[in-house]
Structures are given as C-alpha cells and as structure tokens.
Amino acid sequence: MKKQNVILIILVVLLAAFPLFTQKGADFGGSDDKGKDMIGEINPDYQPWFSSFWEPPSSEIESFLFALQAGIGAGFIGYFFGYMRGKKVGAEEICQ
C-alpha cells in the first residue's frame, strides 16, 4: 500500500474519532429525534399521520440495519465504478 494512502487512512480515522474525545458527554443523537422535539415545541397538539409498522427491538439492531444498508450501498457504488473502470481499460486494450 502506498505511503500516501496509509497517511490518508490515518487522517480519516483521526478526523472521525476527534469529536468523540473532545466532546465529552455530548449527545450524538440523530436528526429524527431533533425534528420530533422541534415539532413538539412549535405545535404541542400535533398528531403524526404515520407510524412505523415495525420497530426494531433494540438500538443495536437499528444500528446494524443502518450499517448493513450503508455497506450494501457502498458495495454497489464500488462495484459500479470498478465495472466502468474495467470496461474502459478493456476497451483501451482492444484498440491497441
């Protein structure tokens, strides 16, 4: 692996971990909770018109499903770019 790639990976990990160490006791909640709280402040009588048909049994399972969705999406994007790159390289080899 190139030295430049290793340095970039280390920088990304440090950038992701930095808030966890500098913001002790901070609540890293999601935007869904913030939106719900703000709607409750603006209009306390608001009744949601939709509710989830399935609620995950725990926050760990919810996080797992979110990570799984992100992994599938990243895999699809990586496959697409790899396929397009291979297609381009293959076409260049045929032309030579």
mmCIF file of C-alpha atoms in Angstrom:
data_model
loop_
_atom_site.group_PDB
_atom_site.id
_atom_site.type_symbol
_atom_site.label_atom_id
_atom_site.label_comp_id
_atom_site.label_asym_id
_atom_site.label_seq_id
_atom_site.Cartn_x
_atom_site.Cartn_y
_atom_site.Cartn_z
ATOM 1 C CA MET A 1 0.000 0.000 0.000
ATOM 2 C CA LYS A 2 1.336 3.413 -0.861
ATOM 3 C CA LYS A 3 2.571 5.636 1.938
ATOM 4 C CA GLN A 4 0.154 8.362 0.819
ATOM 5 C CA ASN A 5 -2.839 6.005 1.199
ATOM 6 C CA VAL A 6 -1.785 4.990 4.698
ATOM 7 C CA ILE A 7 -1.458 8.636 5.725
ATOM 8 C CA LEU A 8 -4.917 9.410 4.302
ATOM 9 C CA ILE A 9 -6.495 6.459 6.129
ATOM 10 C CA ILE A 10 -4.927 7.555 9.420
ATOM 11 C CA LEU A 11 -6.179 11.111 8.889
ATOM 12 C CA VAL A 12 -9.728 9.896 8.187
ATOM 13 C CA VAL A 13 -9.750 7.749 11.332
ATOM 14 C CA LEU A 14 -8.437 10.640 13.425
ATOM 15 C CA LEU A 15 -10.992 13.012 11.927
ATOM 16 C CA ALA A 16 -13.826 10.596 12.748
ATOM 17 C CA ALA A 17 -12.593 9.951 16.316
ATOM 18 C CA PHE A 18 -11.744 13.570 17.163
ATOM 19 C CA PRO A 19 -15.285 14.629 18.241
ATOM 20 C CA LEU A 20 -15.657 11.551 20.445
ATOM 21 C CA PHE A 21 -12.658 12.595 22.549
ATOM 22 C CA THR A 22 -13.104 16.372 22.521
ATOM 23 C CA GLN A 23 -16.854 16.494 23.256
ATOM 24 C CA LYS A 24 -17.093 14.504 26.491
ATOM 25 C CA GLY A 25 -20.685 13.709 27.452
ATOM 26 C CA ALA A 26 -22.125 15.148 24.224
ATOM 27 C CA ASP A 27 -25.304 13.676 22.814
ATOM 28 C CA PHE A 28 -24.684 12.493 19.264
ATOM 29 C CA GLY A 29 -28.363 11.856 18.564
ATOM 30 C CA GLY A 30 -29.870 11.594 15.135
ATOM 31 C CA SER A 31 -31.781 14.225 13.213
ATOM 32 C CA ASP A 32 -35.038 12.278 13.609
ATOM 33 C CA ASP A 33 -35.101 12.965 17.344
ATOM 34 C CA LYS A 34 -34.207 16.632 16.869
ATOM 35 C CA GLY A 35 -37.019 17.100 14.336
ATOM 36 C CA LYS A 36 -39.566 15.416 16.577
ATOM 37 C CA ASP A 37 -38.552 17.582 19.524
ATOM 38 C CA MET A 38 -38.746 20.773 17.464
ATOM 39 C CA ILE A 39 -42.224 19.915 16.144
ATOM 40 C CA GLY A 40 -43.336 19.291 19.734
ATOM 41 C CA GLU A 41 -42.095 22.744 20.738
ATOM 42 C CA ILE A 42 -43.747 24.520 17.800
ATOM 43 C CA ASN A 43 -47.095 22.712 17.949
ATOM 44 C CA PRO A 44 -47.687 20.633 21.099
ATOM 45 C CA ASP A 45 -51.049 19.351 19.738
ATOM 46 C CA TYR A 46 -49.501 17.851 16.580
ATOM 47 C CA GLN A 47 -50.541 14.261 15.871
ATOM 48 C CA PRO A 48 -48.299 12.256 13.496
ATOM 49 C CA TRP A 49 -50.194 10.976 10.454
ATOM 50 C CA PHE A 50 -47.941 7.915 10.076
ATOM 51 C CA SER A 51 -46.287 5.449 12.414
ATOM 52 C CA SER A 52 -43.765 2.703 11.753
ATOM 53 C CA PHE A 53 -45.198 -0.734 11.051
ATOM 54 C CA TRP A 54 -42.143 -2.375 12.687
ATOM 55 C CA GLU A 55 -39.929 -1.029 15.437
ATOM 56 C CA PRO A 56 -36.517 -2.727 15.884
ATOM 57 C CA PRO A 57 -36.283 -4.481 19.267
ATOM 58 C CA SER A 58 -33.153 -2.558 20.283
ATOM 59 C CA SER A 59 -30.976 0.333 19.202
ATOM 60 C CA GLU A 60 -28.169 -2.124 18.391
ATOM 61 C CA ILE A 61 -30.337 -3.868 15.802
ATOM 62 C CA GLU A 62 -31.361 -0.497 14.381
ATOM 63 C CA SER A 63 -27.695 0.500 14.097
ATOM 64 C CA PHE A 64 -26.871 -2.853 12.492
ATOM 65 C CA LEU A 65 -29.587 -2.421 9.873
ATOM 66 C CA PHE A 66 -28.380 1.104 9.124
ATOM 67 C CA ALA A 67 -24.776 -0.123 8.771
ATOM 68 C CA LEU A 68 -25.937 -3.012 6.575
ATOM 69 C CA GLN A 69 -27.795 -0.594 4.317
ATOM 70 C CA ALA A 70 -24.706 1.644 4.097
ATOM 71 C CA GLY A 71 -22.497 -1.376 3.329
ATOM 72 C CA ILE A 72 -24.776 -2.597 0.552
ATOM 73 C CA GLY A 73 -24.870 0.895 -0.946
ATOM 74 C CA ALA A 74 -21.081 1.268 -0.754
ATOM 75 C CA GLY A 75 -20.635 -2.186 -2.298
ATOM 76 C CA PHE A 76 -22.932 -1.299 -5.175
ATOM 77 C CA ILE A 77 -21.145 2.005 -5.807
ATOM 78 C CA GLY A 78 -17.727 0.314 -5.625
ATOM 79 C CA TYR A 79 -18.849 -2.426 -7.991
ATOM 80 C CA PHE A 80 -20.235 0.126 -10.452
ATOM 81 C CA PHE A 81 -17.047 2.213 -10.519
ATOM 82 C CA GLY A 82 -14.877 -0.909 -10.770
ATOM 83 C CA TYR A 83 -17.007 -2.254 -13.600
ATOM 84 C CA MET A 84 -16.852 1.031 -15.502
ATOM 85 C CA ARG A 85 -13.075 1.276 -14.967
ATOM 86 C CA GLY A 86 -12.575 -2.313 -16.172
ATOM 87 C CA LYS A 87 -14.766 -1.652 -19.173
ATOM 88 C CA LYS A 88 -12.678 1.419 -20.065
ATOM 89 C CA VAL A 89 -9.346 -0.384 -19.614
ATOM 90 C CA GLY A 90 -10.613 -3.336 -21.639
ATOM 91 C CA ALA A 91 -11.707 -1.072 -24.468
ATOM 92 C CA GLU A 92 -8.312 0.664 -24.459
ATOM 93 C CA GLU A 93 -6.503 -2.692 -24.655
ATOM 94 C CA ILE A 94 -8.597 -3.797 -27.621
ATOM 95 C CA CYS A 95 -7.826 -0.560 -29.504
ATOM 96 C CA GLN A 96 -4.071 -1.042 -29.130
#
